[in-house]
Coordinates of N, CA and C in Angstrom, one line a residue:
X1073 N -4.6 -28.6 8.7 CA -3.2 -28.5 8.2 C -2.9 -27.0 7.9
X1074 N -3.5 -26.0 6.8 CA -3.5 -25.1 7.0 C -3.7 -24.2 8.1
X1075 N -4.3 -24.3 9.1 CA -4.2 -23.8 10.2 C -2.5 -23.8 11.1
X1076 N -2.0 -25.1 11.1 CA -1.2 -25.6 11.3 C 0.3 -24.9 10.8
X1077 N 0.0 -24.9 9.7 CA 1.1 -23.8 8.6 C 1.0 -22.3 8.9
X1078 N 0.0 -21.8 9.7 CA 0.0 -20.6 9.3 C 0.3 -20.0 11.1
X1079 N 0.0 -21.0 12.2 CA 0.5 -21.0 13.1 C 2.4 -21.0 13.5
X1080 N 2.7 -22.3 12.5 CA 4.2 -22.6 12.4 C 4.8 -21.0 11.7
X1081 N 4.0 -20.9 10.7 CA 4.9 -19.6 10.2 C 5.0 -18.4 11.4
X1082 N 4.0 -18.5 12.0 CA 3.7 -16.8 13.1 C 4.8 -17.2 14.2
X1083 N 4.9 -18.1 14.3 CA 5.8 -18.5 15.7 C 7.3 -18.6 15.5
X1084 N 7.6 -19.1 13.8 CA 9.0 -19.0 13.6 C 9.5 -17.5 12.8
X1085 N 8.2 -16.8 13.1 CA 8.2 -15.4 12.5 C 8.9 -15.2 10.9
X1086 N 8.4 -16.3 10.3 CA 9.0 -16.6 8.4 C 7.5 -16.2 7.9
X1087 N 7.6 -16.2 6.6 CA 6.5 -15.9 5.8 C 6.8 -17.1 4.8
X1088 N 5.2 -17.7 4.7 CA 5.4 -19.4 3.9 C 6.3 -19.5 2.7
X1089 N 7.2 -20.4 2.7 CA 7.5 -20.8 1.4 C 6.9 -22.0 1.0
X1090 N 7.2 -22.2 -1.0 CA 7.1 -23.2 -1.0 C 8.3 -23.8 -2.2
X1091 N 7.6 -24.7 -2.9 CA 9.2 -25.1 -3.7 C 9.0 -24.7 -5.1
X1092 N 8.1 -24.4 -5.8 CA 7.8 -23.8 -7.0 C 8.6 -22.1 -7.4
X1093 N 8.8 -21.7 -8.0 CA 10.0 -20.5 -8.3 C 9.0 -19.4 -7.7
X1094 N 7.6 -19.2 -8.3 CA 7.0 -17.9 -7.6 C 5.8 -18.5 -6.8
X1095 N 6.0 -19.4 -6.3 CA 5.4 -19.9 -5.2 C 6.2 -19.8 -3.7
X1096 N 7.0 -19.5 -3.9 CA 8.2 -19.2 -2.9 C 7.9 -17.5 -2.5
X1097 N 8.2 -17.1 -1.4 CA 7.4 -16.1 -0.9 C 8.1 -15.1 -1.4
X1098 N 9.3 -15.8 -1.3 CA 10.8 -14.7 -2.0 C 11.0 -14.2 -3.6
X1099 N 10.0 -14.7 -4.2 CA 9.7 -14.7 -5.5 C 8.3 -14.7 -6.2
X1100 N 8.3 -13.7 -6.8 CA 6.8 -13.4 -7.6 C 6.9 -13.2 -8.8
X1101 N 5.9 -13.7 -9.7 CA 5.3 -13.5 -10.5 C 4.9 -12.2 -10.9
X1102 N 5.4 -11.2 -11.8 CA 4.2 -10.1 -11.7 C 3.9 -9.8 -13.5
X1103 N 2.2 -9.7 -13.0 CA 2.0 -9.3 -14.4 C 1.6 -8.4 -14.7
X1104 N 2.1 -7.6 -15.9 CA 2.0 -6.4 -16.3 C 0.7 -5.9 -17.1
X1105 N 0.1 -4.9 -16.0 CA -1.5 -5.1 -16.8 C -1.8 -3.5 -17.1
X1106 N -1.7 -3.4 -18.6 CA -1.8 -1.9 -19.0 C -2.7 -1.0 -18.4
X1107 N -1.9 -0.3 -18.2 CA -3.2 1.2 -18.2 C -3.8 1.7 -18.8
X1108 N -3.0 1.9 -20.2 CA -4.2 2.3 -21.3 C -3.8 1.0 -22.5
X1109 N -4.3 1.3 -23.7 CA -4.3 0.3 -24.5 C -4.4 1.2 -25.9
X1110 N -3.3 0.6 -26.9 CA -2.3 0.2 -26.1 C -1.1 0.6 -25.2
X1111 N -0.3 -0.3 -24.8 CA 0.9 0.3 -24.0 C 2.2 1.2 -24.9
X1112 N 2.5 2.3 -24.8 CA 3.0 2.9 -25.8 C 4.9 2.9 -25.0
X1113 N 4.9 3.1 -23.7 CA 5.9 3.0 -23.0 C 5.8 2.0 -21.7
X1114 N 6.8 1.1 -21.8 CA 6.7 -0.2 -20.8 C 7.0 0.4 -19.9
X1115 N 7.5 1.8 -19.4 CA 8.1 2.3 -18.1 C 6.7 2.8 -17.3
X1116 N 6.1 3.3 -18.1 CA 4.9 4.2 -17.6 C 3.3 3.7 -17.4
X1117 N 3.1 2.8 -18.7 CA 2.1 2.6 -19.0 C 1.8 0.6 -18.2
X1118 N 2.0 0.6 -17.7 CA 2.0 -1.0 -17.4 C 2.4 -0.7 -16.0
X1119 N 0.9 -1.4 -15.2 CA 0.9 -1.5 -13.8 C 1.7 -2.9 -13.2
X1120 N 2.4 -3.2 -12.7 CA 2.7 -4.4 -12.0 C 1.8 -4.9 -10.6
X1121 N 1.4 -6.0 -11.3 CA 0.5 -7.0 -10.1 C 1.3 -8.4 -9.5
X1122 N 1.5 -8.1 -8.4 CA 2.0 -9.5 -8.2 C 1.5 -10.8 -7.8
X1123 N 1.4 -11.8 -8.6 CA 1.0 -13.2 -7.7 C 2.0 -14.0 -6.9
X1124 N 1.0 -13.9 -5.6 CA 1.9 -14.7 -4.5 C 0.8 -16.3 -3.7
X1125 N 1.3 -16.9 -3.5 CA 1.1 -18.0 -2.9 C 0.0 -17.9 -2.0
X1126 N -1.2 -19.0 -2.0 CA -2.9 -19.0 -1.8 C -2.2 -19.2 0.0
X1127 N -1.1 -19.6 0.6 CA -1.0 -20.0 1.6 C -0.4 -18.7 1.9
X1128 N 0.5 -18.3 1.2 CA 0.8 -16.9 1.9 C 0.1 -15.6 1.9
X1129 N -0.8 -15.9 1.5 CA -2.3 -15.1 1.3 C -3.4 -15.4 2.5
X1130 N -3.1 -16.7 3.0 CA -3.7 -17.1 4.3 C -3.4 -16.5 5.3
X1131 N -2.3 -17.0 5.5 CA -0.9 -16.0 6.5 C -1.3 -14.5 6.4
X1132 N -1.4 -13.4 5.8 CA -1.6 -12.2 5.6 C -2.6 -11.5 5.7
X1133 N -4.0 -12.8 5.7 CA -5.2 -12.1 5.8 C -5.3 -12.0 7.9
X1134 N -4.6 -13.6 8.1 CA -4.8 -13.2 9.2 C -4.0 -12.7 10.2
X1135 N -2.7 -12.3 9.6 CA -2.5 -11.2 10.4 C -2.7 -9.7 10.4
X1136 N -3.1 -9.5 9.3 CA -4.4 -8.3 9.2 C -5.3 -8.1 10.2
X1137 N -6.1 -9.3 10.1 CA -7.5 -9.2 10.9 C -6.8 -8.9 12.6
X1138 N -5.8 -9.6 12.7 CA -5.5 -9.9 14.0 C -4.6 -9.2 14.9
X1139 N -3.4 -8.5 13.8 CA -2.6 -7.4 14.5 C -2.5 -6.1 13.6
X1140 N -2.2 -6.3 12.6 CA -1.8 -5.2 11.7 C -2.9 -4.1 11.6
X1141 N -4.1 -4.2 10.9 CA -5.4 -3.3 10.9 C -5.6 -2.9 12.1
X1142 N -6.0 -3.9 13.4 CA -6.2 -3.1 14.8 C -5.1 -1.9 15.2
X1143 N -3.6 -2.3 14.9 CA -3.0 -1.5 15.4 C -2.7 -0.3 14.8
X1144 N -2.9 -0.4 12.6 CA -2.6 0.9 12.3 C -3.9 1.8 12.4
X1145 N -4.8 1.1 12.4 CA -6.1 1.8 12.8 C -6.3 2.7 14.0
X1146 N -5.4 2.5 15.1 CA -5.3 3.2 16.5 C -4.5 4.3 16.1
X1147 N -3.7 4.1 14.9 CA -2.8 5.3 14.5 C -3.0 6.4 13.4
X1148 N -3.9 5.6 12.7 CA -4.4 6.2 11.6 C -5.4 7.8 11.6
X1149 N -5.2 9.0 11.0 CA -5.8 9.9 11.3 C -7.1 9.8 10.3
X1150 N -8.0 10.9 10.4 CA -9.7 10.7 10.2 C -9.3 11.4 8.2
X1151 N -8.3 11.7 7.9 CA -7.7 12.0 6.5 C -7.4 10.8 5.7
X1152 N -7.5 10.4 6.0 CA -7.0 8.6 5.3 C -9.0 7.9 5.0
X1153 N -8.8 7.8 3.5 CA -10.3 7.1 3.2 C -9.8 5.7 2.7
X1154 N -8.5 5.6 2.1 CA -8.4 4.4 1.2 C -8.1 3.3 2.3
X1155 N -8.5 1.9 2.0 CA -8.3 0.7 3.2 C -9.1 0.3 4.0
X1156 N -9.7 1.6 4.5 CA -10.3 1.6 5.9 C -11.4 1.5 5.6
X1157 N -11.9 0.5 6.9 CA -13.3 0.0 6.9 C -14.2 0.8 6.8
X1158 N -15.5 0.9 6.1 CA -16.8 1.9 6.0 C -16.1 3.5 5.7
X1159 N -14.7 3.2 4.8 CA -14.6 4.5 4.1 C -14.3 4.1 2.3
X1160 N -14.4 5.2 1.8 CA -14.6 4.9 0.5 C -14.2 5.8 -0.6
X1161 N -14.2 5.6 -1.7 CA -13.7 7.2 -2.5 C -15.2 8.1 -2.1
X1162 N -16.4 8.0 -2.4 CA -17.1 8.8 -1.9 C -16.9 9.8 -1.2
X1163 N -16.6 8.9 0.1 CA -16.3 10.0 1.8 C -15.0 10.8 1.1
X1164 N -14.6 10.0 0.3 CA -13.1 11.3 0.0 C -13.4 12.6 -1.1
X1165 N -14.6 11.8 -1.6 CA -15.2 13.2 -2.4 C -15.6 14.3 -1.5
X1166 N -16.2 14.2 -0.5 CA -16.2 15.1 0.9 C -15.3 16.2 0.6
X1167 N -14.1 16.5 -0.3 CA -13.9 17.4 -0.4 C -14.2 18.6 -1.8
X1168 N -14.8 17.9 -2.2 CA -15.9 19.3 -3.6 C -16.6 19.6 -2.6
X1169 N -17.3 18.7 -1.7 CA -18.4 19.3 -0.8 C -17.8 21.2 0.2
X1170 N -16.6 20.4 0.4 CA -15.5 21.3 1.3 C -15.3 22.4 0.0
X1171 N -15.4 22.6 -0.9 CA -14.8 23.5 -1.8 C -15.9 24.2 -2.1
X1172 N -17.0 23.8 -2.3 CA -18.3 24.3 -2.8 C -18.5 25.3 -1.4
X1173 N -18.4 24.5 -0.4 CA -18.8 25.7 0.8 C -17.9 26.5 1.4
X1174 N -17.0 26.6 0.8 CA -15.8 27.9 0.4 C -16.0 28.9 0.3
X1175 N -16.4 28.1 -1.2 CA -17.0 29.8 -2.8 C -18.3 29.8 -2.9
X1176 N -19.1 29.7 -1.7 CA -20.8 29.6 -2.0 C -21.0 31.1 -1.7
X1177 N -20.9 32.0 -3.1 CA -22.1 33.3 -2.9 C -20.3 34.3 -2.0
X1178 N -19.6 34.2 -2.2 CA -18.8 34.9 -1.3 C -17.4 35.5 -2.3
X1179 N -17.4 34.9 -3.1 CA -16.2 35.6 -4.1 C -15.2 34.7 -4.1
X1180 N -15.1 34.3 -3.1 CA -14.0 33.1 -2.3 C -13.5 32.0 -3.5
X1181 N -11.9 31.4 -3.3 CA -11.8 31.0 -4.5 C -11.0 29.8 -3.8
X1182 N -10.4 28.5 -4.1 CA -10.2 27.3 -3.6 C -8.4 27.1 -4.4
X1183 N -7.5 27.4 -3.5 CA -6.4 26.9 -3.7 C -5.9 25.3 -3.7
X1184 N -5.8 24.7 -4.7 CA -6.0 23.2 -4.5 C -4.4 22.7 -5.0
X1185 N -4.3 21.5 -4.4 CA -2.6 20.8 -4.6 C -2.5 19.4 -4.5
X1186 N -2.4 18.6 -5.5 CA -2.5 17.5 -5.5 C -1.5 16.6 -6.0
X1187 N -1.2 15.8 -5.3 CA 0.4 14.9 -4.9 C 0.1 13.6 -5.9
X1188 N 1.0 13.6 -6.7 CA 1.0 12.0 -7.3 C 2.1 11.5 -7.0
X1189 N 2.0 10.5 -6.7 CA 3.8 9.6 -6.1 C 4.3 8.9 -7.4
X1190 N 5.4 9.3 -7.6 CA 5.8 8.0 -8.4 C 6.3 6.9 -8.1
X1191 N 5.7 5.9 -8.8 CA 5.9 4.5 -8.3 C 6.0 4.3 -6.3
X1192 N 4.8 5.0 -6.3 CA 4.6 4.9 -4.9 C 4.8 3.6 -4.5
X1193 N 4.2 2.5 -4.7 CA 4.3 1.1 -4.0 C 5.9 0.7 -4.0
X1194 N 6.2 0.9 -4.8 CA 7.7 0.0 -5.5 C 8.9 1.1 -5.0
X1195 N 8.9 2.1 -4.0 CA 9.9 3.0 -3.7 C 9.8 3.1 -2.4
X1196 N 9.0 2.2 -1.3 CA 8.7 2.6 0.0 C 10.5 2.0 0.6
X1197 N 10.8 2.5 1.2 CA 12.3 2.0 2.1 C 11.7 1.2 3.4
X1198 N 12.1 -0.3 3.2 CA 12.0 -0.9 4.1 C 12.4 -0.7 5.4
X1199 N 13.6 0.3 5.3 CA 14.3 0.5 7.0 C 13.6 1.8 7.7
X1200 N 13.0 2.7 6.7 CA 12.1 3.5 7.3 C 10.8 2.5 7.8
X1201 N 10.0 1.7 6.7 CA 9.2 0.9 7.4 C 8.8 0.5 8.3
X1202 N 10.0 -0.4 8.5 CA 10.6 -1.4 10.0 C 10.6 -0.5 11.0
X1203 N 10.8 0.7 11.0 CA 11.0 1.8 12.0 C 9.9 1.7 12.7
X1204 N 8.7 2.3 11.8 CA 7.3 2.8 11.8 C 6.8 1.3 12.3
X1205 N 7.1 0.7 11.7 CA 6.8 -1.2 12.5 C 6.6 -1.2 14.0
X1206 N 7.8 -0.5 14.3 CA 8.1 -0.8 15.6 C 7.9 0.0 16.5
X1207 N 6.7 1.3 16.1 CA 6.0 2.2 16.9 C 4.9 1.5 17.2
X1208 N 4.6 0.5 16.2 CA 2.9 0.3 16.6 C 2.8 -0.8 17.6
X1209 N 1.9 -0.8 18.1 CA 1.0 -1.9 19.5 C 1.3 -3.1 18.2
X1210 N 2.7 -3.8 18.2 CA 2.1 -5.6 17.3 C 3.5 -6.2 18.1
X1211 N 3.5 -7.7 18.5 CA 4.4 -8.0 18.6 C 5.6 -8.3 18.1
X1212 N 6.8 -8.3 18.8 CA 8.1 -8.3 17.9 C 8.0 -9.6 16.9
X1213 N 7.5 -10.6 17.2 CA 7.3 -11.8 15.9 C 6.4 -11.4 14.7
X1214 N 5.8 -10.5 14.9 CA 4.9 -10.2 13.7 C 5.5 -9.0 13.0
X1215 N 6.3 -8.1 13.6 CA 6.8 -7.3 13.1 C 7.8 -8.0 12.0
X1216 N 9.1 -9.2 12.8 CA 9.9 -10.0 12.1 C 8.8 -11.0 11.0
X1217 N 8.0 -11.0 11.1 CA 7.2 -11.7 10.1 C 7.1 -10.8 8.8
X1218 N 6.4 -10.1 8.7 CA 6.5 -8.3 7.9 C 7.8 -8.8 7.5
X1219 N 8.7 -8.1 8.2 CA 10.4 -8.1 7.6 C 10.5 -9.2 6.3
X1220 N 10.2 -10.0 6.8 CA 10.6 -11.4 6.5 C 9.9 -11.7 4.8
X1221 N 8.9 -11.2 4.7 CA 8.0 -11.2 4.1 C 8.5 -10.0 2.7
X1222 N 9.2 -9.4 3.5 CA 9.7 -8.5 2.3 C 11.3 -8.7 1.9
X1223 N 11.6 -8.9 2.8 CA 13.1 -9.1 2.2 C 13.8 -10.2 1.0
X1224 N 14.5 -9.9 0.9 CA 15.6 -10.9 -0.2 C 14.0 -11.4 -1.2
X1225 N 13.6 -10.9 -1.5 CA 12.4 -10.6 -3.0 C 12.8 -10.9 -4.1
X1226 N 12.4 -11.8 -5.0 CA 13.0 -11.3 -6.6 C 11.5 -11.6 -7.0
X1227 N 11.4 -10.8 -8.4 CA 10.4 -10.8 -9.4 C 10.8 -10.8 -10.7
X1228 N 10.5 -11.5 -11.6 CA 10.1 -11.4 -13.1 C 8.6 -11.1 -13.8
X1229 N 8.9 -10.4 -14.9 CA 7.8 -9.6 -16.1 C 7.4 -10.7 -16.6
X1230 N 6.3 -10.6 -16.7 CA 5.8 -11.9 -17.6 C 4.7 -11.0 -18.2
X1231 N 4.8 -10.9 -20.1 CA 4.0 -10.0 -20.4 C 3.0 -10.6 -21.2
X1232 N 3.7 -12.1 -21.6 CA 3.1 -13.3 -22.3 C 3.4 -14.7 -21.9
X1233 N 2.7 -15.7 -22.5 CA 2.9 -16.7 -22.2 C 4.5 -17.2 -22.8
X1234 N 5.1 -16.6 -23.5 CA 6.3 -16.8 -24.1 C 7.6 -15.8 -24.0
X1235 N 6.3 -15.0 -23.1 CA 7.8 -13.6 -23.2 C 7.7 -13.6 -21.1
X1236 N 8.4 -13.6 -20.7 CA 9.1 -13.0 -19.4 C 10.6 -12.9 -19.1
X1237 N 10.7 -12.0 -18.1 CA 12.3 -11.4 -18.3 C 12.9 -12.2 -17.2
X1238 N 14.3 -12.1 -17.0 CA 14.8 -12.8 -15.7 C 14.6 -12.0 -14.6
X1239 N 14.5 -13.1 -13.4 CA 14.4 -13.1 -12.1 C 15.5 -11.5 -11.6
X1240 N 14.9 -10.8 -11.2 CA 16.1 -9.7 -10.6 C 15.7 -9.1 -9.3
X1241 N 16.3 -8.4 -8.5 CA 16.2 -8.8 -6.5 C 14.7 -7.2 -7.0
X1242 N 14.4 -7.5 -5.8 CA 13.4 -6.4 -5.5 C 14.0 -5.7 -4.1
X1243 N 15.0 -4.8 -3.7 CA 15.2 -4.4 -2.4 C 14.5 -2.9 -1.9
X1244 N 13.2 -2.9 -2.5 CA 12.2 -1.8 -1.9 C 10.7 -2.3 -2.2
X1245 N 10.0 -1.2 -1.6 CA 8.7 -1.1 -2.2 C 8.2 -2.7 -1.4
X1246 N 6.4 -2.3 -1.7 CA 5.6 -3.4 -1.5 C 4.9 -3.6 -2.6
X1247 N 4.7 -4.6 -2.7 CA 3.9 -5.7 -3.9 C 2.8 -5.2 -3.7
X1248 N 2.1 -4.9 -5.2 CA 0.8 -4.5 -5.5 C 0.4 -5.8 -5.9
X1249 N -1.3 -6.3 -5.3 CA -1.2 -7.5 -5.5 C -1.3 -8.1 -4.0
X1250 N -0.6 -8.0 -3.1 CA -0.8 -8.3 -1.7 C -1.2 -8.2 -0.9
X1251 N -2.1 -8.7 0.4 CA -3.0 -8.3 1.1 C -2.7 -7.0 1.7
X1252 N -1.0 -7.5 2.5 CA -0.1 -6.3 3.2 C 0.4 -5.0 2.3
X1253 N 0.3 -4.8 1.5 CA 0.8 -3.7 0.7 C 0.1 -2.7 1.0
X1254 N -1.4 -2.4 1.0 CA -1.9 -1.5 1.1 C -1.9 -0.6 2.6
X1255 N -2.1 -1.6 3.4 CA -2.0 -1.3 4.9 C -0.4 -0.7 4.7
X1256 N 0.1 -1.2 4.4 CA 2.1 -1.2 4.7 C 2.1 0.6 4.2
X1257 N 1.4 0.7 3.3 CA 1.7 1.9 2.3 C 1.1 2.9 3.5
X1258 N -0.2 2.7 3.5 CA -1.4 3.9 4.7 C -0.3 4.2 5.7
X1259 N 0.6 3.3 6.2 CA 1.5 3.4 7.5 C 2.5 4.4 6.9
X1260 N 3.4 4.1 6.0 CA 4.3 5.1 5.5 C 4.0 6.7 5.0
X1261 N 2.5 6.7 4.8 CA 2.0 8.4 4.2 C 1.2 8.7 5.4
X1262 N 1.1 7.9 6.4 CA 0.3 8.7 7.9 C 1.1 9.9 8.1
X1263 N 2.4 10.4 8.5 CA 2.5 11.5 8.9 C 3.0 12.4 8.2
X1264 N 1.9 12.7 6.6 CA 2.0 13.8 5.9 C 0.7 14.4 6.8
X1265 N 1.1 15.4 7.1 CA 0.6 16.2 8.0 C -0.1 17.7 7.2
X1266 N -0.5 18.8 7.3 CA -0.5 19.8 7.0 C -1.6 20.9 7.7
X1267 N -0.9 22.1 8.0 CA -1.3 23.3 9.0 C -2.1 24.3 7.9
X1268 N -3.2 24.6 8.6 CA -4.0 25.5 7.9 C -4.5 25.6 6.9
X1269 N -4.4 24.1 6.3 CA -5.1 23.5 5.1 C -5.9 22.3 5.4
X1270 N -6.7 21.9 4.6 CA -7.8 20.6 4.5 C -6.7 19.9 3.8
X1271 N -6.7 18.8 4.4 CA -6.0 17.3 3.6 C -7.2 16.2 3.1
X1272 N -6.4 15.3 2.6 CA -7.7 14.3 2.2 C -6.6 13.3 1.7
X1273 N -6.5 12.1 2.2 CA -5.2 11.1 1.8 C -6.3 10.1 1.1
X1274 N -6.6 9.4 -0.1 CA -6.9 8.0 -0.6 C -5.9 7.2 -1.2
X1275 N -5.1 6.7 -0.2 CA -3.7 5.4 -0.3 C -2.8 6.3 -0.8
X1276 N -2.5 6.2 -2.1 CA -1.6 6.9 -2.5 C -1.7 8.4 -3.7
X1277 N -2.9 8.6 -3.2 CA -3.3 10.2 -4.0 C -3.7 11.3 -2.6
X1278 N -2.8 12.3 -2.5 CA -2.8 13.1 -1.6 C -3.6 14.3 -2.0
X1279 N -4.5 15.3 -1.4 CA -4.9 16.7 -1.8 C -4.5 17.4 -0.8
X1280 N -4.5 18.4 -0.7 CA -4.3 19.2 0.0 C -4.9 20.8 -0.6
X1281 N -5.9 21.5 0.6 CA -6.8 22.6 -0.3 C -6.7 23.8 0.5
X1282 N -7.2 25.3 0.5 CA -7.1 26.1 1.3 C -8.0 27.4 0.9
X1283 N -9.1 27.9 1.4 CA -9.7 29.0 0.9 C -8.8 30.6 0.5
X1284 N -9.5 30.8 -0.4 CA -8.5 32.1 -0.8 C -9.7 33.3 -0.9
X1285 N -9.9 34.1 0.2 CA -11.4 34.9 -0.2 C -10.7 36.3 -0.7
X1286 N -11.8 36.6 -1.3 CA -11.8 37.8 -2.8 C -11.1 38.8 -1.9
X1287 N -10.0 39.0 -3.0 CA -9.4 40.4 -2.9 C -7.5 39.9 -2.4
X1288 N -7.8 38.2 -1.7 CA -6.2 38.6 -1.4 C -5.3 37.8 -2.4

């Protein structure tokens, strides 16, 4: 049966619903899980995680496995560690390694630049997305799947068992919390590019470095 459902969904290019309020694909649950403790500002301090449906979590993994990963992977540059198979923060430490052999014994000094996004997941523009969708090797049903999957969205806060806020639309960004988010994100910061500097992308933490040797 589940096979069956997750077939029906890829062919009518929908992403599962079901009849429960955040079991509905169009609707999540998200819970707010501090950063530090405690939370001193609800704007800053409180990560949003979303729960979505064990069937639409079926649906997602396999079209991962089966179009999405093969195809951003053919696109993806060797600067990207976060997501990607047999890479890791480690391999993204690779760059102290790059910095140490700069200023080894030489005077040389390491110009460093490091990007934090705000509210990176929850600001991506879907119509840029869709764009970038529609460069890659996937079929047009699975692209309309994607779409589908994010559109007409609503979420409510739930901070406690007695406290959550009302349902209100979500019209950007990808759910943190979903299989597709992460991939969806790697797609949208692929073509930060940069000339005559070392880059180093992990999802959504950028560096960017450049030797500076003694005297200029």
């Amino acid at each position: 049966m589940r096979t069956s459902l997750r077939n029906e969904s890829q062919t009518s290019s929908t992403a599962p619903t079901g009849k429960a309020n955040y079991h509905c694909h169009g609707r999540m649950l998200t819970l707010s899980l501090s950063k530090q403790k405690p939370a001193k500002d609800v704007t800053k301090d409180l990560r949003p995680i979303s729960l979505t449906p064990i069937l639409s979590k079926v649906a997602e993994e396999f079209l991962i496995q089966e179009y999405v990963k093969p195809a951003i992977l053919k696109e993806i540059d060797s600067c990207q560690y976060g997501s990607i198979p047999k890479s890791s923060t480690t391999q993204a430490l690779s760059m102290v390694h790059a910095w140490t052999k700069y200023t080894d014994g030489n005077g040389s000094a390491v110009r460093v630049v490091l990007f934090d996004y705000k509210k990176a997941f929850d600001l991506i523009d879907h119509t840029i997305l869709t764009e970038k969708l529609t460069k890659l090797d996937l079929p047009y049903e699975i692209i309309c799947w994607i779409v589908d999957f994010l559109k007409c969205r609503k979420q409510r806060i739930k901070l406690s068992n007695d406290c959550k806020s009302e349902w209100s639309n979500v019209p950007a960004g990808v759910s943190q919390g979903t299989k597709l988010g992460p991939w969806l994100f790697i797609l949208i910061v692929e073509d930060i590019k940069a000339t005559n500097t070392d880059l180093w992308k992990y999802v959504d933490d950028t560096t960017i470095a450049e030797p500076v040797e003694k005297g200029r």
